[in-house]
């Protein structure tokens, strides 16, 4: 029975706390509601989501720790390539 409990715990959906800079609402989002873009620099690495309260498109910078948390939580990742 403890094995089943462990499996259920591993399958629990991951929720991320976020806030909207426009309406200032705070909320939790599932991994499916977030997108992560990893660019060649800190300036081009960000995550984005749509505010569930006001509908604004939100884009925030993502440092190394945020990238680690989001990818570990199953957020879809897009790797941006610079043109030569």
Coordinates of N, CA and C in Angstrom, one line a residue:
X1 N 0.8 -1.2 0.0 CA 0.0 0.0 0.0 C 0.9 1.3 0.0
X2 N 2.0 1.2 0.7 CA 2.9 2.4 0.7 C 3.4 2.7 -0.7
X3 N 3.6 1.6 -1.5 CA 4.1 1.8 -2.9 C 3.1 2.6 -3.7
X4 N 1.8 2.2 -3.6 CA 0.7 2.9 -4.3 C 0.6 4.4 -3.8
X5 N 0.8 4.6 -2.5 CA 0.8 6.0 -2.0 C 1.9 6.8 -2.6
X6 N 3.1 6.2 -2.7 CA 4.2 6.9 -3.3 C 4.0 7.2 -4.8
X7 N 3.4 6.3 -5.5 CA 3.1 6.5 -6.9 C 2.0 7.6 -7.1
X8 N 1.0 7.6 -6.2 CA 0.0 8.7 -6.3 C 0.6 10.0 -6.0
X9 N 1.5 10.1 -5.0 CA 2.2 11.3 -4.7 C 3.0 11.9 -5.8
X10 N 3.7 11.0 -6.6 CA 4.5 11.4 -7.7 C 3.6 11.9 -8.9
X11 N 2.4 11.4 -9.0 CA 1.5 11.8 -10.1 C 0.7 13.0 -9.8
X12 N 0.8 13.5 -8.6 CA 0.0 14.7 -8.2 C 0.4 15.9 -9.1
X13 N -0.5 16.7 -9.6 CA -0.1 17.8 -10.5 C 0.7 18.8 -9.7
X14 N 1.7 19.4 -10.4 CA 2.5 20.4 -9.9 C 1.8 21.8 -10.1
X15 N 1.7 22.6 -9.1 CA 1.2 24.0 -9.2 C 2.2 25.0 -8.9
X16 N 2.3 26.0 -9.7 CA 3.2 27.1 -9.5 C 2.5 28.4 -9.1
X17 N 3.0 29.1 -8.1 CA 2.5 30.3 -7.7 C 2.9 31.4 -8.7
X18 N 2.0 32.3 -9.1 CA 2.3 33.4 -10.0 C 1.5 34.6 -9.6
X19 N 1.9 35.7 -10.2 CA 1.1 36.9 -10.0 C 1.1 37.7 -11.3
X20 N 0.0 38.5 -11.5 CA -0.1 39.3 -12.7 C 0.4 40.7 -12.4
X21 N 1.3 41.3 -13.2 CA 1.7 42.6 -12.9 C 0.7 43.7 -13.3
X22 N -0.3 43.3 -14.1 CA -1.3 44.3 -14.5 C -2.4 44.4 -13.5
X23 N -3.1 43.3 -13.1 CA -4.2 43.4 -12.1 C -3.8 43.0 -10.7
X24 N -2.5 42.6 -10.5 CA -1.9 42.3 -9.2 C -2.6 41.1 -8.6
X25 N -3.3 40.3 -9.3 CA -3.9 39.1 -8.7 C -2.8 38.0 -8.5
X26 N -3.0 37.2 -7.5 CA -2.1 36.1 -7.2 C -2.9 34.8 -7.4
X27 N -2.2 33.8 -7.9 CA -2.9 32.5 -8.3 C -1.9 31.4 -8.4
X28 N -2.4 30.2 -8.6 CA -1.6 29.1 -8.9 C -1.9 28.6 -10.3
X29 N -0.9 28.2 -11.0 CA -1.0 27.7 -12.4 C -0.5 26.3 -12.5
X30 N -1.1 25.5 -13.4 CA -0.5 24.2 -13.6 C 0.6 24.3 -14.7
X31 N 1.4 23.2 -14.8 CA 2.5 23.3 -15.8 C 2.0 23.5 -17.2
X32 N 0.8 23.1 -17.5 CA 0.2 23.3 -18.8 C -0.2 24.7 -19.1
X33 N -0.3 25.5 -18.1 CA -0.7 26.9 -18.3 C 0.5 27.8 -18.5
X34 N 1.7 27.3 -18.4 CA 3.0 28.1 -18.5 C 3.8 27.6 -19.7
X35 N 4.6 28.5 -20.2 CA 5.5 28.2 -21.3 C 6.8 28.8 -20.9
X36 N 7.9 28.1 -21.2 CA 9.3 28.5 -20.9 C 10.0 28.6 -22.2
X37 N 10.7 29.8 -22.4 CA 11.6 29.9 -23.6 C 13.0 30.1 -23.1
X38 N 13.9 29.3 -23.6 CA 15.3 29.4 -23.1 C 16.1 30.0 -24.3
X39 N 16.6 31.1 -24.1 CA 17.4 31.8 -25.2 C 18.9 31.7 -24.9
X40 N 19.7 32.4 -25.7 CA 21.1 32.4 -25.6 C 21.6 33.2 -24.4
X41 N 20.8 34.1 -23.8 CA 21.2 35.0 -22.8 C 20.1 35.1 -21.7
X42 N 20.4 35.7 -20.6 CA 19.4 35.9 -19.6 C 18.3 36.8 -20.1
X43 N 18.6 37.7 -21.0 CA 17.6 38.6 -21.5 C 16.6 37.9 -22.4
X44 N 17.0 36.8 -23.0 CA 16.1 36.0 -23.9 C 15.5 34.7 -23.3
X45 N 15.7 34.6 -22.0 CA 15.1 33.4 -21.3 C 14.0 33.9 -20.4
X46 N 12.8 33.4 -20.6 CA 11.6 33.9 -19.9 C 10.6 32.8 -19.8
X47 N 9.6 33.1 -19.0 CA 8.4 32.2 -19.0 C 7.2 33.1 -19.2
X48 N 6.1 32.5 -19.7 CA 4.9 33.3 -20.0 C 3.7 32.5 -19.7
X49 N 2.6 33.3 -19.5 CA 1.3 32.7 -19.2 C 0.2 33.8 -19.4
X50 N -1.0 33.4 -19.4 CA -2.1 34.3 -19.5 C -2.8 34.4 -18.2
X51 N -3.0 35.6 -17.7 CA -3.6 35.8 -16.4 C -5.0 35.3 -16.4
X52 N -5.3 34.4 -15.4 CA -6.7 33.8 -15.4 C -7.7 34.8 -14.9
X53 N -7.2 35.9 -14.3 CA -8.1 36.9 -13.7 C -8.5 38.0 -14.8
X54 N -7.5 38.6 -15.4 CA -7.8 39.7 -16.4 C -7.5 39.4 -17.8
X55 N -6.9 38.2 -18.1 CA -6.6 37.8 -19.5 C -5.4 38.4 -20.1
X56 N -4.6 39.1 -19.3 CA -3.3 39.7 -19.9 C -2.3 38.7 -20.2
X57 N -1.6 38.9 -21.3 CA -0.4 38.0 -21.6 C 0.7 38.5 -20.7
X58 N 1.3 37.6 -19.9 CA 2.4 38.0 -19.0 C 3.6 37.3 -19.4
X59 N 4.7 38.0 -19.4 CA 6.1 37.5 -19.7 C 7.0 38.0 -18.6
X60 N 7.7 37.0 -18.0 CA 8.6 37.3 -16.9 C 10.0 36.7 -17.2
X61 N 11.1 37.3 -16.7 CA 12.4 36.7 -16.9 C 12.5 35.5 -16.1
X62 N 13.3 34.5 -16.6 CA 13.6 33.3 -15.8 C 15.0 33.1 -15.7
X63 N 15.5 33.2 -14.4 CA 16.9 32.9 -14.1 C 17.1 31.4 -14.0
X64 N 18.3 31.0 -13.7 CA 18.6 29.5 -13.6 C 17.7 28.7 -12.7
X65 N 17.4 29.3 -11.5 CA 16.6 28.5 -10.6 C 15.2 28.4 -11.1
X66 N 14.6 29.4 -11.7 CA 13.3 29.4 -12.2 C 13.2 28.3 -13.3
X67 N 14.2 28.3 -14.2 CA 14.3 27.4 -15.3 C 14.3 25.9 -14.7
X68 N 15.1 25.7 -13.7 CA 15.2 24.4 -13.1 C 13.9 24.0 -12.5
X69 N 13.2 24.9 -11.8 CA 11.9 24.5 -11.2 C 10.8 24.3 -12.2
X70 N 10.8 25.1 -13.3 CA 9.7 24.9 -14.3 C 9.9 23.7 -15.1
X71 N 11.2 23.4 -15.5 CA 11.4 22.2 -16.3 C 11.2 20.9 -15.5
X72 N 11.6 21.0 -14.2 CA 11.4 19.9 -13.3 C 9.9 19.6 -13.0
X73 N 9.1 20.7 -13.1 CA 7.7 20.6 -12.9 C 6.9 20.2 -14.2
X74 N 7.5 20.0 -15.3 CA 6.9 19.6 -16.5 C 6.4 20.7 -17.4
X75 N 6.9 21.9 -17.2 CA 6.5 23.0 -18.1 C 7.1 22.8 -19.5
X76 N 6.3 23.0 -20.5 CA 6.8 22.9 -21.9 C 7.9 24.0 -22.1
X77 N 9.0 23.5 -22.8 CA 10.1 24.4 -23.0 C 10.4 24.5 -24.5
X78 N 10.7 25.8 -24.9 CA 11.1 26.1 -26.2 C 12.5 26.6 -26.2
X79 N 13.4 26.0 -26.9 CA 14.8 26.5 -27.0 C 14.9 27.5 -28.2
X80 N 15.3 28.7 -27.9 CA 15.4 29.7 -28.9 C 16.9 29.7 -29.5
X81 N 17.0 29.7 -30.8 CA 18.3 29.6 -31.4 C 18.6 31.0 -32.0
X82 N 19.8 31.5 -31.8 CA 20.1 32.8 -32.4 C 20.5 32.5 -33.9
X83 N 20.2 33.5 -34.7 CA 20.6 33.3 -36.2 C 22.0 33.8 -36.3
X84 N 22.7 33.1 -37.2 CA 24.1 33.4 -37.4 C 24.3 34.6 -38.4

